[in-house]
Amino acid sequence: KAGVTQTPRYLIKTRGQQVTLSCSPISGHRSVSWYQQTPGQGLQFLFEYFSETQRNKGNFPGRFSGRQFSNSRSEMNVSTLELGDSALYLCASSLQTKDIQYFGAGTRLSVL
Amino acid sequence: ELKVEQNPLFLSMQEGKNYTIYCNYSTTSDRLYWYRQDPGKSLESLFVLLSNGAVKQEGRLMASLDTKARLSTLHITAAVHDLSATYFCAVGMNYGGATNKLIFGTGTLLAVQP
C-alpha cells in the first residue's frame, strides 16, 4: 500500500514568488492535514481538509491557502514568499477523525 | 489554546539505560500521539493513545496516558543506538466538531551513546 506522497521534495524560490505543493494521501483516506516545521517554531498546523472541505485552519497569514480535490489529493499554495517561509512542509492523511495520521516525506522549501 | 510541553528537550543516554520522556498538555483531549523523526526525515507514527490509562508497547518503547493529569509518558527500556532520534508527542484538538488538528510538543532529541 503506497504511503503519503508529497511533491516536489525540494524547492528553491526567491522572495515574492509563489509556490504550490502537492500531497497525495493514502488510498481511501479522506482527511489531509498540512504542517509547517521550522527549527524555531517547531511543528505548526496549517490547515485540514476532509472531503474537499476545509475543516480547520491554523494561525497563518492569508498568503497560505490550500484545497482538496475530489480524489482527496491536496495542494497548498504560498503566495508572495518571504524568507521566513523556508521550512519543511509536511502533509498527513488519515482514514477518519481520530485515526493515526500518516505523514509524507515532506517538501523542503528554501526561499532566497 | 491548547499547549503541549515536552521534557526534557535533549536527552543523552547510555546504551542499556532506561529513561522517560514526559508530555504535558493544557486542556482536555481524547487522543495523544507519539511520533519519531530521524534527521532530515518525516514523522513516523509510534503510538496512538485514546483513553485514560491506555498503555502501549512496541519493542523498547512504552507509552502511557493519564487524561486526568493531562500527562503522557514515553518510557525507553535498555536503550540502543538505533533509538537515537527526535520524539514528538502530539495532542488532538477537541473543539468545534470533528477535526484532525494536532498540537505538537517541542520534541525531545534523544542521543544514545555506546
Coordinates of C-alpha atoms in Angstrom, one line a residue:
Chain A
K1 CA 0.0 0.0 0.0
A2 CA 1.5 3.3 -1.1
G3 CA 2.1 5.9 1.6
V4 CA 1.5 9.6 1.6
T5 CA 3.3 11.2 -1.4
Q6 CA 4.5 14.7 -1.5
T7 CA 5.9 16.5 -4.5
P8 CA 8.2 18.1 -5.1
R9 CA 10.7 17.0 -2.4
Y10 CA 12.8 20.2 -2.7
L11 CA 12.1 23.7 -3.9
I12 CA 14.2 26.8 -4.1
K13 CA 12.3 30.0 -4.7
T14 CA 13.0 33.7 -4.3
R15 CA 11.2 36.3 -2.3
G16 CA 8.0 37.4 -3.8
Q17 CA 7.4 34.3 -5.9
Q18 CA 4.6 31.8 -5.3
V19 CA 4.7 28.1 -4.8
T20 CA 2.3 25.1 -5.0
L21 CA 3.0 21.9 -3.1
S22 CA 1.1 18.7 -3.7
C23 CA 0.1 15.8 -1.5
S24 CA -1.5 12.5 -2.5
P25 CA -2.9 10.7 0.6
I26 CA -3.0 7.0 1.2
S27 CA -5.7 5.4 -0.9
G28 CA -9.1 5.7 0.8
H29 CA -8.0 8.4 3.2
R30 CA -10.3 11.4 3.0
S31 CA -8.6 13.6 5.7
V32 CA -5.5 15.6 4.7
S33 CA -3.7 18.0 7.0
W34 CA -0.7 20.2 6.4
Y35 CA 2.0 21.2 8.9
Q36 CA 5.0 23.6 8.7
Q37 CA 8.2 22.6 10.5
T38 CA 10.9 25.1 11.3
P39 CA 13.8 24.9 13.9
G40 CA 12.4 28.0 15.6
Q41 CA 8.7 27.3 15.7
G42 CA 8.6 23.5 15.6
L43 CA 5.6 21.8 14.0
Q44 CA 2.7 24.1 13.4
F45 CA -0.7 23.2 12.0
L46 CA -1.6 24.9 8.7
F47 CA -4.9 23.5 7.6
E48 CA -7.0 20.4 7.3
Y49 CA -9.3 19.2 4.6
F50 CA -11.9 16.5 4.7
S51 CA -14.0 15.5 1.6
E52 CA -12.9 18.7 -0.2
T53 CA -13.9 21.0 2.7
Q54 CA -11.5 23.0 4.8
R55 CA -12.3 21.8 8.3
N56 CA -9.8 23.8 10.2
K57 CA -7.1 26.4 9.7
G58 CA -4.1 27.4 11.7
N59 CA -2.8 30.9 12.6
F60 CA -1.0 31.6 9.3
P61 CA -1.5 34.7 7.1
G62 CA -3.8 34.6 4.1
R63 CA -0.8 34.0 1.8
F64 CA -1.1 30.4 2.8
S65 CA -4.0 28.6 1.1
G66 CA -5.0 25.1 0.2
R67 CA -7.6 23.0 -1.4
Q68 CA -8.6 19.3 -1.8
F69 CA -9.8 17.6 -4.9
S70 CA -12.5 15.0 -5.3
N71 CA -9.8 12.3 -5.4
S72 CA -8.6 13.5 -1.9
R73 CA -5.3 14.9 -3.3
S74 CA -4.5 18.2 -1.8
E75 CA -2.4 21.2 -2.7
M76 CA -1.2 24.1 -0.7
N77 CA -0.1 27.4 -2.1
V78 CA 2.0 30.1 -0.7
S79 CA 2.0 33.5 -2.4
T80 CA 4.4 36.3 -2.1
L81 CA 7.1 34.2 -0.5
E82 CA 9.0 35.6 2.4
L83 CA 12.4 34.4 3.8
G84 CA 10.6 33.1 6.9
D85 CA 8.5 30.7 4.8
S86 CA 11.6 28.5 4.4
A87 CA 10.6 25.3 6.1
L88 CA 9.8 21.6 5.8
Y89 CA 6.1 21.3 4.8
L90 CA 4.5 18.0 5.9
C91 CA 1.3 16.5 4.7
A92 CA -0.6 13.9 6.7
S93 CA -3.5 11.7 5.9
S94 CA -5.9 9.6 7.9
L95 CA -8.9 7.4 7.2
Q96 CA -11.2 9.1 9.8
T97 CA -11.1 11.6 12.5
K98 CA -9.0 10.4 15.5
D99 CA -7.2 7.8 13.5
I100 CA -3.5 7.6 13.1
Q101 CA -2.2 10.3 10.9
Y102 CA 0.4 9.1 8.4
F103 CA 3.0 11.7 7.2
G104 CA 4.6 12.1 3.9
A105 CA 8.3 12.7 3.4
G106 CA 7.7 16.4 3.1
T107 CA 8.6 19.2 0.8
R108 CA 11.7 21.3 1.8
L109 CA 11.2 24.9 0.7
S110 CA 14.0 27.3 0.7
V111 CA 13.3 31.0 0.0
L112 CA 16.3 33.1 -1.0
Chain B
E1 CA -5.4 27.4 23.0
L2 CA -4.1 24.0 23.8
K3 CA -0.4 24.0 24.8
V4 CA 1.8 20.9 24.8
E5 CA 5.1 20.8 26.8
Q6 CA 7.7 18.1 26.4
N7 CA 10.6 17.5 28.6
P8 CA 13.5 17.1 28.5
L9 CA 14.3 18.8 25.2
F10 CA 17.5 16.9 24.9
L11 CA 18.4 13.6 26.4
S12 CA 21.8 11.9 26.2
M13 CA 21.6 8.3 27.3
Q14 CA 24.0 5.4 27.6
E15 CA 23.1 2.2 25.9
G16 CA 21.4 -0.2 28.2
K17 CA 19.9 2.6 30.4
N18 CA 16.2 3.4 31.0
Y19 CA 14.6 6.8 30.8
T20 CA 11.3 8.6 30.4
I21 CA 10.1 11.5 28.2
Y22 CA 7.2 13.5 29.6
C23 CA 4.4 15.2 27.7
N24 CA 2.1 17.6 29.5
Y25 CA -0.9 19.3 27.8
S26 CA -3.1 22.1 29.0
T27 CA -6.7 21.3 28.1
T28 CA -8.9 18.2 27.7
S29 CA -8.2 15.9 24.8
D30 CA -9.2 12.4 23.9
R31 CA -6.2 11.4 22.0
L32 CA -2.5 11.6 22.1
Y33 CA 0.1 10.5 19.6
W34 CA 3.8 9.8 19.7
Y35 CA 6.0 10.2 16.6
R36 CA 9.6 9.6 15.8
Q37 CA 11.6 11.7 13.4
D38 CA 15.1 10.9 12.1
P39 CA 17.3 13.7 10.9
G40 CA 16.1 15.0 7.5
K41 CA 13.2 12.6 7.5
S42 CA 9.4 12.7 8.0
L43 CA 7.4 11.7 11.1
E44 CA 6.9 8.0 11.8
S45 CA 3.9 7.1 13.9
L46 CA 4.7 5.2 17.1
F47 CA 1.6 5.1 19.3
V48 CA -1.9 6.4 19.5
L49 CA -3.4 6.6 22.9
L50 CA -7.2 7.1 23.1
S51 CA -8.3 6.6 26.7
N52 CA -7.3 7.2 30.2
G53 CA -4.9 4.6 31.5
A54 CA -4.0 3.4 28.0
V55 CA -0.6 1.7 27.7
K56 CA 1.0 0.6 24.5
Q57 CA 4.3 -1.1 24.0
E58 CA 6.5 -1.7 21.0
G59 CA 9.9 -3.1 21.5
R60 CA 11.9 -1.0 23.9
L61 CA 9.3 1.8 23.9
M62 CA 6.2 2.0 26.1
A63 CA 3.7 4.9 26.1
S64 CA 1.0 5.6 28.6
L65 CA -1.7 8.2 29.0
D66 CA -3.2 9.8 32.1
T67 CA -6.0 12.1 30.9
K68 CA -6.8 13.3 34.4
A69 CA -3.3 14.6 34.9
R70 CA -3.0 15.6 31.2
L71 CA 0.2 13.7 31.0
S72 CA 1.7 11.1 28.7
T73 CA 5.0 9.4 29.1
L74 CA 7.2 7.6 26.7
H75 CA 9.5 5.1 28.5
I76 CA 12.6 3.8 27.0
T77 CA 14.0 0.5 28.3
A78 CA 17.6 -0.6 27.8
A79 CA 18.3 2.0 25.1
V80 CA 20.2 1.1 22.0
H81 CA 21.8 3.4 19.4
D82 CA 19.1 2.8 16.9
L83 CA 16.6 4.7 19.1
S84 CA 18.5 7.9 18.6
A85 CA 16.0 10.3 17.0
T86 CA 13.7 13.2 17.9
Y87 CA 10.5 12.1 19.6
F88 CA 7.3 14.2 19.5
C89 CA 4.1 14.0 21.3
A90 CA 1.0 15.5 19.7
V91 CA -2.4 16.1 21.2
G92 CA -5.6 16.1 19.2
M93 CA -7.8 19.2 19.4
N94 CA -11.3 18.8 20.9
Y95 CA -13.5 21.6 19.9
G96 CA -15.9 22.8 17.3
G97 CA -16.7 19.4 15.8
A98 CA -14.6 16.8 14.2
T99 CA -11.0 17.7 13.4
N100 CA -7.7 16.0 13.0
K101 CA -5.7 19.1 14.0
L102 CA -2.8 18.2 16.2
I103 CA -0.8 20.4 18.5
F104 CA 2.8 19.1 18.7
G105 CA 5.2 19.3 21.6
T106 CA 8.7 20.8 21.1
G107 CA 10.3 17.4 20.6
T108 CA 12.9 15.5 22.6
L109 CA 16.2 14.9 20.9
L110 CA 17.4 11.5 22.1
A111 CA 21.1 10.6 21.7
V112 CA 22.0 7.1 22.8
Q113 CA 25.8 6.8 23.4
P114 CA 27.6 3.5 23.2

